[in-house]
CSV table of C-alpha atoms in Angstrom, one decimal:
chain,number,residue,atom,x,y,z
A,1396,MET,CA,0.3,0.0,-0.1
A,1397,ASN,CA,1.2,3.6,-0.8
A,1398,TYR,CA,1.4,6.5,1.5
A,1399,ARG,CA,-1.9,8.6,-0.6
A,1400,GLU,CA,-4.0,4.5,-0.1
A,1401,ASP,CA,-3.1,4.7,3.4
A,1402,ILE,CA,-3.7,8.3,3.6
A,1403,MET,CA,-7.3,7.6,2.0
A,1404,LYS,CA,-7.9,4.8,3.9
A,1405,ARG,CA,-7.6,7.1,7.2
A,1406,LYS,CA,-10.0,9.1,6.0
A,1407,LEU,CA,-12.6,6.3,4.8
A,1408,ILE,CA,-12.0,4.9,8.8
A,1409,LYS,CA,-12.3,8.4,10.3
A,1410,THR,CA,-15.8,9.0,8.7
A,1411,ILE,CA,-17.5,5.9,9.0
A,1412,SER,CA,-16.1,6.2,13.3
A,1413,VAL,CA,-17.8,9.9,12.5
A,1414,THR,CA,-21.2,8.5,11.5
A,1415,LEU,CA,-21.4,5.3,13.9
A,1416,LEU,CA,-20.9,8.0,16.8
A,1417,ALA,CA,-23.9,10.5,15.6
A,1418,THR,CA,-26.3,7.7,14.3
A,1419,ILE,CA,-26.0,6.0,18.4
A,1420,CYS,CA,-26.3,9.7,19.7
A,1421,PHE,CA,-29.5,10.1,17.5
A,1422,LEU,CA,-31.1,6.9,17.8
A,1423,PRO,CA,-34.5,7.2,19.7
A,1424,THR,CA,-34.2,5.8,23.7
A,1425,VAL,CA,-37.2,3.9,23.5
A,1426,ALA,CA,-35.5,1.2,25.8
A,1427,ALA,CA,-34.4,4.3,28.1
A,1428,LYS,CA,-37.6,5.8,28.6
A,1429,LYS,CA,-38.6,7.3,32.1
A,1430,THR,CA,-41.4,5.7,34.4
A,1431,SER,CA,-42.4,7.2,37.1
A,1432,PRO,CA,-45.0,6.2,39.9
A,1433,ILE,CA,-46.6,9.5,40.4
A,1434,GLY,CA,-46.1,10.8,36.8
A,1435,ASN,CA,-44.5,13.7,35.9
A,1436,GLN,CA,-45.8,17.1,37.0
A,1437,ILE,CA,-47.0,20.0,34.8
A,1438,LYS,CA,-46.0,23.0,36.3
A,1439,LEU,CA,-49.1,26.0,35.7
A,1440,THR,CA,-48.3,29.6,37.4
A,1441,LYS,CA,-51.4,29.0,40.2
A,1442,VAL,CA,-52.7,26.0,39.5
A,1443,PRO,CA,-51.4,23.3,41.2
A,1444,ASN,CA,-51.2,19.0,41.8
A,1445,VAL,CA,-51.4,18.9,37.6
A,1446,ARG,CA,-50.1,15.5,36.8
A,1447,ASP,CA,-49.5,13.5,33.2
A,1448,LEU,CA,-49.7,10.2,34.4
A,1449,GLY,CA,-47.1,9.4,31.7
A,1450,GLY,CA,-44.9,6.7,32.8
A,1451,ILE,CA,-46.6,5.1,35.1
A,1452,ARG,CA,-45.7,1.0,34.5
A,1453,ALA,CA,-48.6,-1.6,34.8
A,1454,LYS,CA,-47.6,-5.0,36.1
A,1455,ASN,CA,-47.3,-6.2,32.5
A,1456,GLY,CA,-44.0,-4.3,32.0
A,1457,GLN,CA,-45.7,-1.6,29.4
A,1458,HIS,CA,-46.4,1.8,30.5
A,1459,ILE,CA,-48.7,5.1,30.0
A,1460,LYS,CA,-48.7,7.2,27.3
A,1461,SER,CA,-47.6,10.7,27.2
A,1462,ASN,CA,-50.1,13.8,27.2
A,1463,ARG,CA,-52.9,10.8,27.3
A,1464,LEU,CA,-54.3,11.1,30.9
A,1465,ILE,CA,-53.5,13.9,33.0
A,1466,ARG,CA,-55.1,14.3,36.7
A,1467,SER,CA,-55.6,17.5,37.8
A,1468,SER,CA,-56.9,20.8,40.7
A,1469,ALA,CA,-59.6,23.2,39.2
A,1470,LEU,CA,-58.4,25.0,36.4
A,1471,THR,CA,-59.9,28.7,37.6
A,1472,HIS,CA,-56.9,30.6,37.5
A,1473,LEU,CA,-54.6,29.1,34.2
A,1474,SER,CA,-52.8,32.2,32.5
A,1475,GLY,CA,-52.7,32.6,28.9
A,1476,HIS,CA,-49.5,30.9,29.2
A,1477,ASP,CA,-51.1,27.9,31.4
A,1478,LYS,CA,-53.9,27.6,28.6
A,1479,TRP,CA,-51.3,27.2,26.3
A,1480,LYS,CA,-49.3,24.9,27.6
A,1481,LEU,CA,-52.1,22.4,28.2
A,1482,SER,CA,-54.1,22.9,24.9
A,1483,LYS,CA,-51.0,22.8,22.5
A,1484,ARG,CA,-48.2,21.0,25.0
A,1485,ALA,CA,-50.5,18.0,26.4
A,1486,ASN,CA,-53.2,18.1,23.8
A,1487,VAL,CA,-56.0,18.3,25.8
A,1488,LYS,CA,-59.2,17.3,24.0
A,1489,VAL,CA,-61.5,16.6,26.7
A,1490,ILE,CA,-61.6,18.2,30.9
A,1491,LEU,CA,-63.8,15.9,33.0
A,1492,ASP,CA,-65.4,17.9,35.9
A,1493,PHE,CA,-65.8,16.4,39.6
A,1494,ARG,CA,-67.1,19.3,40.9
A,1495,SER,CA,-70.7,20.0,42.4
A,1496,LYS,CA,-73.1,22.6,40.0
A,1497,SER,CA,-72.3,25.1,43.3
A,1498,GLU,CA,-68.5,24.6,43.1
A,1499,ILE,CA,-68.3,25.3,39.1
A,1500,LYS,CA,-70.7,28.0,39.5
A,1501,GLN,CA,-68.8,29.6,41.9
A,1502,ALA,CA,-65.3,28.8,40.3
A,1503,PRO,CA,-65.6,28.1,36.8
A,1504,ASP,CA,-63.0,26.4,34.8
A,1505,ALA,CA,-61.0,28.3,32.7
A,1506,LYS,CA,-61.9,28.5,28.9
A,1507,LEU,CA,-59.5,25.9,26.7
A,1508,HIS,CA,-59.5,26.4,23.1
A,1509,GLY,CA,-60.4,22.8,20.8
A,1510,THR,CA,-61.6,21.1,24.2
A,1511,ARG,CA,-65.2,19.3,25.1
A,1512,TYR,CA,-65.9,20.1,28.8
A,1513,HIS,CA,-68.2,17.5,30.4
A,1514,ARG,CA,-69.2,17.7,33.8
A,1515,LEU,CA,-69.4,14.7,35.8
A,1516,SER,CA,-70.4,15.6,39.4
A,1517,VAL,CA,-69.1,13.0,42.2
A,1518,MET,CA,-70.9,14.0,45.2
A,1519,ALA,CA,-75.3,14.2,44.4
A,1520,ASP,CA,-75.9,16.9,46.8
A,1521,PRO,CA,-75.8,19.9,44.4
A,1522,LYS,CA,-74.2,22.2,47.2
A,1523,PHE,CA,-71.4,20.2,48.0
A,1524,GLY,CA,-68.2,22.3,49.0
A,1525,VAL,CA,-69.6,25.6,48.9
A,1526,HIS,CA,-70.2,27.2,52.4
A,1527,THR,CA,-69.2,30.6,54.0
A,1528,THR,CA,-65.8,30.8,56.5
A,1529,ALA,CA,-68.7,30.3,59.3
A,1530,GLN,CA,-70.6,27.2,57.9
A,1531,TYR,CA,-67.3,25.4,57.3
A,1532,ILE,CA,-66.2,26.3,61.1
A,1533,GLN,CA,-69.5,24.1,61.9
A,1534,GLN,CA,-68.3,21.7,60.0
A,1535,LEU,CA,-65.1,20.8,60.5
A,1536,ALA,CA,-65.9,21.2,64.0
A,1537,ALA,CA,-68.8,18.5,63.9
A,1538,LYS,CA,-66.5,15.9,61.9
A,1539,GLN,CA,-65.5,12.7,63.8
A,1540,PRO,CA,-61.5,11.7,63.1
A,1541,ASN,CA,-62.5,8.5,60.8
A,1542,ASN,CA,-64.7,11.5,58.7
A,1543,MET,CA,-62.1,11.3,55.6
A,1544,GLU,CA,-62.1,7.2,55.5
A,1545,LEU,CA,-66.3,7.0,55.6
A,1546,PHE,CA,-66.3,10.2,52.6
A,1547,TYR,CA,-63.6,7.5,50.5
A,1548,GLU,CA,-65.9,4.2,51.4
A,1549,LYS,CA,-68.9,6.9,49.9
A,1550,MET,CA,-67.4,7.7,46.9
A,1551,VAL,CA,-67.3,4.1,45.5
A,1552,VAL,CA,-70.3,2.8,47.0
A,1553,GLN,CA,-73.1,5.0,46.9
A,1554,PRO,CA,-75.0,5.2,43.0
A,1555,HIS,CA,-74.6,8.9,42.4
A,1556,SER,CA,-70.5,8.5,42.6
A,1557,ILE,CA,-70.6,4.7,40.6
A,1558,LYS,CA,-72.7,6.1,37.5
A,1559,ALA,CA,-70.4,9.7,37.1
A,1560,TYR,CA,-67.3,7.4,37.4
A,1561,ARG,CA,-69.2,5.2,34.6
A,1562,SER,CA,-69.1,8.2,32.5
A,1563,MET,CA,-65.3,8.6,32.9
A,1564,PHE,CA,-65.3,5.3,31.9
A,1565,HIS,CA,-67.0,6.3,28.9
A,1566,TYR,CA,-64.7,8.8,28.1
A,1567,LEU,CA,-62.4,6.7,28.1
A,1568,LEU,CA,-62.8,4.8,25.6
A,1569,LYS,CA,-64.1,7.1,23.3
A,1570,GLN,CA,-60.5,8.8,23.5
A,1571,LYS,CA,-58.4,7.4,20.7
A,1572,SER,CA,-55.7,10.6,20.3
A,1573,GLY,CA,-55.7,13.2,22.9
A,1574,ALA,CA,-55.5,14.0,26.5
A,1575,ILE,CA,-58.4,13.6,29.0
A,1576,LEU,CA,-57.7,16.0,31.8
A,1577,TYR,CA,-60.0,15.2,34.5
A,1578,HIS,CA,-60.2,17.3,37.8
A,1579,CYS,CA,-62.2,18.0,41.1
A,1580,THR,CA,-61.5,21.3,43.6
A,1581,TYR,CA,-57.9,19.8,44.8
A,1582,GLY,CA,-57.2,17.0,42.2
A,1583,LYS,CA,-57.1,14.4,45.8
A,1584,ASP,CA,-60.0,12.9,46.8
A,1585,ARG,CA,-62.3,13.2,43.7
A,1586,THR,CA,-59.8,12.6,41.6
A,1587,GLY,CA,-57.7,10.6,43.6
A,1588,ILE,CA,-60.7,7.7,43.3
A,1589,ALA,CA,-60.7,8.2,39.7
A,1590,THR,CA,-57.0,7.5,39.1
A,1591,MET,CA,-57.7,4.7,41.6
A,1592,LEU,CA,-59.8,3.1,39.0
A,1593,ILE,CA,-58.0,3.9,35.9
A,1594,LEU,CA,-54.8,2.8,37.1
A,1595,SER,CA,-56.5,-0.6,38.4
A,1596,SER,CA,-58.1,-0.8,34.6
A,1597,LEU,CA,-55.0,-0.5,33.1
A,1598,GLY,CA,-53.3,-3.0,35.7
A,1599,VAL,CA,-50.8,-1.0,37.5
A,1600,PRO,CA,-50.3,-2.4,40.7
A,1601,LYS,CA,-51.5,-1.1,43.9
A,1602,THR,CA,-47.8,0.0,45.5
A,1603,THR,CA,-48.1,2.5,42.2
A,1604,ILE,CA,-52.0,3.6,42.9
A,1605,MET,CA,-50.9,4.3,46.5
A,1606,ARG,CA,-47.6,5.9,45.9
A,1607,ASN,CA,-49.3,8.6,42.9
A,1608,TYR,CA,-52.2,8.9,46.0
A,1609,LEU,CA,-50.3,10.1,48.3
A,1610,ALA,CA,-48.0,12.6,45.9
A,1611,SER,CA,-51.0,15.0,46.0
A,1612,ASN,CA,-49.2,15.9,49.2
A,1613,HIS,CA,-46.7,16.8,47.9
A,1614,TYR,CA,-47.8,18.8,45.4
A,1615,LEU,CA,-50.0,20.8,47.3
A,1616,LYS,CA,-48.1,21.5,50.6
A,1617,SER,CA,-48.1,25.5,49.8
A,1618,THR,CA,-52.2,25.5,49.2
A,1619,THR,CA,-52.7,23.6,52.2
A,1620,ARG,CA,-50.3,26.0,54.4
A,1621,HIS,CA,-52.2,28.9,53.2
A,1622,GLU,CA,-55.4,27.9,54.0
A,1623,TYR,CA,-54.3,26.4,57.0
A,1624,ARG,CA,-53.0,30.2,58.3
A,1625,LEU,CA,-55.8,31.6,56.7
A,1626,MET,CA,-58.6,29.4,58.8
A,1627,LYS,CA,-56.2,30.1,62.2
A,1628,ARG,CA,-57.4,34.4,61.5
A,1629,HIS,CA,-60.7,33.3,62.2
A,1630,THR,CA,-60.4,30.5,64.8
A,1631,HIS,CA,-57.6,28.4,67.5
A,1632,ASN,CA,-60.6,25.8,67.7
A,1633,ARG,CA,-57.8,22.9,67.9
A,1634,LYS,CA,-60.7,20.4,66.8
A,1635,VAL,CA,-61.8,22.8,64.1
A,1636,LEU,CA,-57.8,23.1,62.5
A,1637,THR,CA,-57.5,19.2,63.4
A,1638,ASN,CA,-60.2,18.7,60.7
A,1639,LEU,CA,-59.0,21.1,58.7
A,1640,LYS,CA,-55.6,19.0,57.7
A,1641,ARG,CA,-57.2,15.4,57.9
A,1642,SER,CA,-59.5,16.6,55.2
A,1643,ARG,CA,-56.4,18.4,53.0
A,1644,THR,CA,-54.1,15.0,53.2
A,1645,ALA,CA,-54.1,12.5,51.5
A,1646,LYS,CA,-53.0,9.4,53.4
A,1647,THR,CA,-53.4,5.6,53.5
A,1648,ALA,CA,-55.8,5.2,55.3
A,1649,TYR,CA,-58.1,6.9,53.5
A,1650,LEU,CA,-57.9,4.9,49.7
A,1651,ASN,CA,-57.7,1.8,52.1
A,1652,ALA,CA,-61.1,2.4,53.2
A,1653,ALA,CA,-62.6,3.1,49.7
A,1654,TYR,CA,-60.3,-0.5,48.7
A,1655,ALA,CA,-61.9,-2.3,51.6
A,1656,ALA,CA,-65.7,-1.2,50.6
A,1657,ILE,CA,-64.7,-2.3,46.6
A,1658,TYR,CA,-63.6,-5.7,48.2
A,1659,HIS,CA,-66.4,-6.2,50.9
A,1660,HIS,CA,-69.2,-5.1,48.1
A,1661,SER,CA,-67.4,-6.9,45.2
A,1662,GLY,CA,-65.1,-9.3,46.2
A,1663,SER,CA,-62.6,-8.0,44.7
A,1664,MET,CA,-61.5,-4.5,42.0
A,1665,LYS,CA,-61.7,-6.4,38.9
A,1666,HIS,CA,-65.3,-7.4,39.6
A,1667,TYR,CA,-65.7,-4.0,40.8
A,1668,LEU,CA,-64.7,-2.5,37.5
A,1669,HIS,CA,-66.9,-5.6,35.3
A,1670,THR,CA,-69.8,-5.0,37.3
A,1671,GLN,CA,-70.2,-1.6,39.1
A,1672,MET,CA,-68.2,0.6,35.8
A,1673,ARG,CA,-69.3,-2.1,33.1
A,1674,LEU,CA,-66.2,-2.8,32.3
A,1675,SER,CA,-66.5,-6.2,29.9
A,1676,ASN,CA,-63.3,-7.7,29.3
A,1677,LYS,CA,-63.0,-6.1,25.5
A,1678,ASP,CA,-63.3,-2.9,27.0
A,1679,ILE,CA,-60.3,-3.6,29.6
A,1680,GLN,CA,-58.1,-4.9,26.6
A,1681,GLN,CA,-59.4,-1.8,24.7
A,1682,LEU,CA,-58.4,0.8,27.7
A,1683,ARG,CA,-54.9,-0.6,27.5
A,1684,LYS,CA,-54.5,-0.6,23.6
A,1685,ASN,CA,-55.4,3.2,24.3
A,1686,TYR,CA,-53.4,4.3,26.9
A,1687,LEU,CA,-50.4,1.7,27.2
A,1688,THR,CA,-47.3,1.5,25.4
A,1689,LYS,CA,-44.2,-0.8,25.2
């Protein structure tokens, strides 16, 4: 091999090496897809506890697709940039509002361009969640220590609540593309039950569902502190303040109360989804096809 051929060979090897390196660097990182039991936070200006469930892993090794299922608190105070982020970046196409008629009237969601809105009130009382400060203090003073557990039981057994969550699955089955965003006021209780049912239908283990539920404590921390400080301006009654904390906290015992009620009335989560949510095996398969990816 002469000198000129040797130079050409070296240049060729260098070119191939650079090309291979570039190819490796820009290959899609499907295998390294990030998964998270709590989903990924969508940071909005004044709306806390907004999370894309994308990345949550099911028992079969698949995970939830990004920009398909979003849990949230009320969308009352969306800024212009927040609206853009939800409608354009997160691709929200459907909003399901679990609040009561009075809650919605008092603090309606900001309108998002190109989305369909559906009210699915979980609680039968049309005035649920709306009260003056004096009324709220009286309610908190009257609550028993197990009030939240009873509330969670009610959300999975009372006919009105079952009807609302059944309607939720109707929309989940219909939505083949874009994101469904569902919410209540704080995105913790009614939304927590909704998430438990959705993740269960997708085959996500209970331990993951519980971690996702408890994450609300982190995302609502500043909101809860602010509300507690405001309440202390009106009363120093220890029972009132303790019950306020209980009602604004996500606890394992609360979600376990819902699970226990489901097991007691239906025997298993699977049977509950079949009988109360009226999901057939074909429906379950369709949900997993819609929202899970490898």
